[in-house]
Short mmCIF file of C-alpha atoms in Angstrom, two decimals:
data_model
loop_
_atom_site.label_atom_id
_atom_site.label_comp_id
_atom_site.label_asym_id
_atom_site.label_seq_id
_atom_site.Cartn_x
_atom_site.Cartn_y
_atom_site.Cartn_z
CA MET G 287 8.57 4.75 12.93
CA ARG G 288 10.49 1.56 12.24
CA ILE G 289 13.87 1.00 10.79
CA SER G 290 14.36 -1.75 8.05
CA VAL G 291 17.71 -2.85 6.95
CA ASN G 292 18.21 -3.45 3.22
CA VAL G 293 20.24 -6.60 3.51
CA ASP G 294 21.09 -6.70 -0.27
CA ALA G 295 22.72 -3.18 0.14
CA LEU G 296 24.30 -3.40 3.52
CA CYS G 297 25.33 -7.13 3.66
CA GLY G 298 25.98 -8.04 0.10
CA GLY G 299 26.33 -11.51 -1.14
CA ALA G 300 28.83 -12.77 1.30
CA MET G 301 26.38 -13.51 4.13
CA GLY G 302 23.58 -16.06 3.84
CA LEU G 303 20.11 -15.41 4.68
CA PRO G 304 20.29 -16.74 8.25
CA GLU G 305 23.40 -14.56 9.05
CA LYS G 306 21.51 -11.47 7.62
CA PHE G 307 18.46 -12.12 9.85
CA ALA G 308 20.82 -12.45 12.76
CA ALA G 309 22.66 -9.32 11.89
CA VAL G 310 19.44 -7.32 12.03
CA ALA G 311 18.34 -8.98 15.29
CA GLU G 312 21.69 -8.18 16.90
CA ALA G 313 21.41 -4.52 15.87
CA GLY G 314 18.16 -4.30 17.82
CA PHE G 315 15.95 -3.86 14.71
CA ASP G 316 12.89 -5.81 13.86
CA ALA G 317 12.57 -5.56 10.05
CA LEU G 318 14.57 -6.15 6.81
CA GLU G 319 14.00 -5.63 3.21
CA PHE G 320 15.59 -6.72 0.04
CA TRP G 321 15.17 -5.97 -3.91
CA GLY G 322 14.44 -8.95 -6.19
CA TRP G 323 12.70 -12.19 -5.17
CA TYR G 324 12.05 -13.68 -8.60
CA ASP G 325 14.08 -15.75 -10.92
CA GLY G 326 15.71 -17.72 -8.10
CA GLN G 327 17.29 -14.50 -6.43
CA LYS G 328 15.78 -15.58 -2.99
CA ASP G 329 14.23 -18.76 -1.50
CA GLU G 330 10.56 -17.84 -0.52
CA ARG G 331 10.18 -20.79 1.87
CA GLU G 332 13.43 -19.99 3.63
CA LEU G 333 12.64 -16.44 3.92
CA LYS G 334 9.18 -17.00 5.39
CA ARG G 335 10.77 -19.73 7.85
CA LEU G 336 13.50 -17.28 9.04
CA SER G 337 11.02 -14.33 9.32
CA GLU G 338 8.61 -16.43 11.53
CA GLY G 339 11.49 -17.99 13.44
CA THR G 340 13.34 -14.87 14.39
CA GLY G 341 10.31 -12.32 14.67
CA ILE G 342 12.15 -10.06 11.89
CA ALA G 343 9.55 -8.85 9.50
CA ILE G 344 10.22 -8.55 5.77
CA SER G 345 9.06 -4.87 5.17
CA MET G 346 9.27 -4.68 1.31
CA LEU G 347 10.24 -6.38 -1.92
CA CYS G 348 10.51 -5.24 -5.48
CA THR G 349 8.22 -6.41 -8.20
CA ARG G 350 9.48 -7.59 -11.55
CA PHE G 351 10.31 -4.54 -13.63
CA VAL G 352 8.24 -3.66 -16.73
CA THR G 353 7.82 -0.06 -17.89
CA LEU G 354 4.54 1.63 -16.83
CA LEU G 355 5.19 4.45 -19.35
CA ASP G 356 3.98 2.30 -22.38
CA PRO G 357 0.31 1.42 -22.38
CA ALA G 358 1.13 -1.60 -24.69
CA ARG G 359 3.18 -3.26 -21.98
CA ARG G 360 0.65 -2.71 -19.21
CA GLY G 361 -0.74 -6.30 -19.27
CA GLU G 362 2.85 -7.59 -18.88
CA TYR G 363 3.47 -5.40 -16.05
CA ILE G 364 0.16 -6.44 -14.29
CA GLU G 365 1.04 -10.16 -14.64
CA GLY G 366 4.37 -9.65 -12.95
CA LEU G 367 2.68 -7.67 -10.17
CA LYS G 368 0.16 -10.38 -9.59
CA LYS G 369 2.92 -12.99 -9.12
CA THR G 370 4.75 -10.57 -6.76
CA VAL G 371 1.57 -10.13 -4.80
CA GLU G 372 1.33 -13.93 -4.35
CA SER G 373 4.84 -14.09 -3.02
CA ALA G 374 4.39 -11.02 -0.76
CA MET G 375 1.23 -12.51 0.82
CA ALA G 376 2.99 -15.86 1.35
CA MET G 377 5.68 -14.06 3.26
CA ASN G 378 3.35 -11.49 4.91
CA VAL G 379 5.12 -8.57 3.17
CA LYS G 380 2.88 -5.41 3.09
CA ASN G 381 4.82 -3.30 0.75
CA ILE G 382 5.96 -3.79 -3.03
CA VAL G 383 8.34 -1.39 -4.63
CA THR G 384 8.47 -0.44 -8.34
CA GLN G 385 10.17 1.81 -10.77
CA VAL G 386 8.26 3.40 -13.48
CA GLY G 387 10.65 3.24 -16.39
CA ASP G 388 12.98 5.29 -18.59
CA GLU G 389 11.74 8.14 -20.72
CA ILE G 390 10.46 6.89 -24.08
CA GLU G 391 12.11 8.78 -26.96
CA GLY G 392 9.66 10.67 -29.05
CA VAL G 393 6.75 10.34 -26.69
CA GLY G 394 5.61 13.63 -24.82
CA ARG G 395 5.97 13.58 -21.01
CA ASP G 396 2.34 14.34 -20.65
CA ARG G 397 1.35 11.12 -22.52
CA GLN G 398 4.01 9.06 -20.46
CA ALA G 399 2.58 10.49 -17.28
CA ASP G 400 -1.00 9.61 -18.36
CA SER G 401 0.18 5.97 -18.93
CA LEU G 402 1.79 5.93 -15.55
CA ILE G 403 -1.31 7.21 -13.82
CA GLY G 404 -3.48 4.71 -15.72
CA GLY G 405 -1.07 1.98 -14.83
CA LEU G 406 -1.02 2.75 -11.25
CA LYS G 407 -4.78 2.85 -11.02
CA ALA G 408 -4.87 -0.70 -12.59
CA CYS G 409 -2.31 -1.71 -9.94
CA SER G 410 -4.64 -0.31 -7.25
CA GLU G 411 -7.36 -2.72 -8.48
CA VAL G 412 -5.06 -5.66 -8.32
CA LEU G 413 -4.07 -4.99 -4.92
CA SER G 414 -7.54 -4.34 -3.66
CA GLY G 415 -8.24 -6.35 -0.51
CA THR G 416 -4.71 -7.56 -0.17
CA GLY G 417 -3.61 -5.16 2.39
CA ILE G 418 -0.45 -4.43 0.24
CA THR G 419 0.66 -0.97 -0.81
CA LEU G 420 2.41 -0.39 -4.16
CA LEU G 421 5.34 2.21 -3.78
CA TYR G 422 6.70 3.86 -6.79
CA GLU G 423 9.97 5.59 -6.60
CA PRO G 424 11.38 8.85 -8.00
CA LEU G 425 15.14 8.46 -8.61
CA ASN G 426 17.94 10.87 -9.35
CA ILE G 427 19.05 11.29 -12.94
CA VAL G 428 22.03 13.37 -12.27
CA LYS G 429 24.24 10.46 -10.88
CA ASP G 430 22.75 7.08 -10.67
CA HIS G 431 19.64 6.79 -13.24
CA ALA G 432 20.26 8.85 -16.32
CA GLY G 433 17.11 8.69 -18.59
CA TYR G 434 14.79 7.67 -15.85
CA PHE G 435 11.30 9.29 -16.25
CA LEU G 436 10.37 10.26 -12.70
CA SER G 437 12.89 12.30 -10.69
CA ARG G 438 11.27 15.20 -9.08
CA ALA G 439 9.40 14.86 -5.81
CA ASP G 440 6.72 17.28 -6.94
CA GLU G 441 5.92 15.27 -9.89
CA ALA G 442 5.75 12.21 -7.92
CA PHE G 443 3.22 13.74 -5.41
CA ALA G 444 1.11 15.08 -8.25
CA ILE G 445 0.87 11.55 -9.78
CA CYS G 446 -0.06 10.14 -6.44
CA ARG G 447 -2.98 12.62 -6.16
CA ALA G 448 -4.03 11.98 -9.69
CA VAL G 449 -4.14 8.16 -8.96
CA GLY G 450 -6.01 8.84 -5.71
CA ALA G 451 -5.69 5.36 -4.19
CA VAL G 452 -4.89 4.48 -0.56
CA ASN G 453 -2.89 1.41 -1.77
CA VAL G 454 -0.55 3.24 -4.31
CA LYS G 455 1.99 5.72 -2.70
CA VAL G 456 5.36 7.26 -3.04
CA LEU G 457 8.61 5.72 -1.77
CA TYR G 458 10.53 8.74 -0.71
CA ASP G 459 14.24 8.19 -0.93
CA ILE G 460 15.93 10.84 1.01
CA TYR G 461 19.36 10.29 -0.83
CA HIS G 462 17.70 10.45 -4.35
CA GLN G 463 15.79 13.52 -3.49
CA GLN G 464 18.72 15.47 -1.97
CA LEU G 465 20.49 15.06 -5.25
CA THR G 466 17.48 15.98 -7.15
CA ASP G 467 15.43 18.61 -5.23
CA GLY G 468 16.98 19.35 -1.84
CA ASN G 469 14.55 20.89 0.79
CA ILE G 470 14.18 17.41 2.35
CA ILE G 471 12.25 18.29 5.47
CA LYS G 472 9.79 20.72 3.82
CA ASN G 473 9.09 18.29 0.95
CA ILE G 474 8.48 15.43 3.45
CA THR G 475 6.28 17.27 5.90
CA GLY G 476 4.16 18.98 3.24
CA ASN G 477 3.41 15.78 1.46
CA MET G 478 2.85 13.04 4.14
CA ASP G 479 -0.46 12.17 2.45
CA CYS G 480 1.54 10.78 -0.51
CA ILE G 481 4.48 9.02 1.22
CA ALA G 482 4.03 5.55 2.72
CA TYR G 483 7.83 4.46 2.93
CA PHE G 484 11.36 6.07 3.10
CA HIS G 485 14.68 5.06 2.05
CA ALA G 486 17.74 6.60 3.81
CA ALA G 487 21.45 7.07 2.71
CA ASN G 488 23.82 9.96 2.97
CA ALA G 489 24.62 12.33 0.21
CA PRO G 490 26.49 12.48 -2.07
CA GLY G 491 28.20 9.16 -1.51
CA ARG G 492 25.09 7.02 -0.74
CA ASP G 493 26.93 5.70 2.34
CA ASP G 494 26.49 5.54 6.16
CA LEU G 495 24.15 8.17 7.69
CA GLY G 496 26.04 9.87 10.31
CA GLY G 497 29.10 12.14 10.76
CA HIS G 498 29.58 13.31 7.24
CA GLY G 499 27.81 14.34 4.09
CA GLU G 500 25.10 16.82 3.40
CA LEU G 501 22.15 15.27 5.33
CA ASP G 502 21.54 15.80 9.11
CA TYR G 503 19.64 12.57 9.70
CA ARG G 504 19.14 13.32 13.39
CA GLY G 505 17.06 16.26 12.29
CA ILE G 506 15.40 14.58 9.47
CA PHE G 507 14.39 11.45 11.51
CA LYS G 508 12.96 13.95 14.26
CA ALA G 509 10.89 15.88 11.54
CA ILE G 510 9.47 12.61 10.25
CA LYS G 511 8.61 11.35 13.55
CA ASP G 512 6.90 14.60 14.49
CA THR G 513 4.48 14.16 11.54
CA GLY G 514 3.18 10.99 13.29
CA TYR G 515 4.60 8.62 10.70
CA ALA G 516 4.65 5.29 12.03
CA GLY G 517 5.77 3.34 8.84
CA PHE G 518 9.16 2.08 7.76
CA ILE G 519 12.50 3.87 7.05
CA GLY G 520 14.54 1.51 5.03
CA LEU G 521 18.41 1.81 5.20
CA GLU G 522 19.50 1.43 1.63
CA TYR G 523 23.08 2.45 1.47
CA PHE G 524 26.62 1.01 0.72
CA ARG G 525 28.49 1.28 3.96
CA LYS G 526 32.10 2.32 4.49
CA MET G 527 31.93 1.35 8.21
CA GLY G 528 31.70 -2.14 9.67
CA LEU G 529 28.17 -3.63 9.54
CA ARG G 530 27.71 -3.59 13.32
CA GLU G 531 29.33 -0.08 13.72
CA SER G 532 27.02 1.36 10.94
CA LEU G 533 23.76 -0.05 12.39
CA ALA G 534 24.76 1.27 15.96
CA ASP G 535 25.32 4.63 14.37
CA VAL G 536 21.91 4.68 12.91
CA ARG G 537 20.38 3.87 16.17
CA SER G 538 22.17 6.85 17.79
CA LEU G 539 20.53 9.20 15.26
CA LEU G 540 16.82 8.07 16.10
CA PRO G 541 14.67 10.38 18.24
CA GLN G 542 14.03 9.16 21.61
CA PRO G 543 10.60 7.93 22.60
#
């Protein structure tokens, strides 16, 4: 179980990339993540240089978003994914995150789910032999993402099993699923075959993990570790504490070796 710091969320735009890598290293973590890489949002060569120079891995990035719910746009999505795979491989990134799209008015949910499953199967073929996993994410629709198609964890897991691919899995965002489903530990431990990445933030404020809110992260982290999970937990929240204090607080919540 490794912690990755989402530097877009925790550090914002005020810090340059070298300072972000340095902050993660100072906190004693060995990985970071960010959202978009395309359209000039990040300098791929600088990211690779900083990652190699500091030993801080880049654990995930996001692909260019195109809906997966409309079969007519699947080719457009696949082309964007191929470009993302090229960048991910250049930076030794093993996880690519995607949203699935907003519900399409007038189209039944079954048809949209079938399109999503077919699209994810096509993505699996693109990823074959790359060592990269595509992570699709259910999001809450009660606060942050009204209209989004996939919110419930049980639907996300059912889609994963229907796709049946080792390189297409669920990103389980604990904050989003607390707002949507609750039963966090039960849903995690009963579905680890489908989960390949976590995001963490407290609820309901999507902020620092400890000392307030609805979620006992000390217990959640222990439950995840007890499953044998050895992947990443990404910190994706908007801190109220100072950066150094917030990251030290996270470390205090982690189970001991």
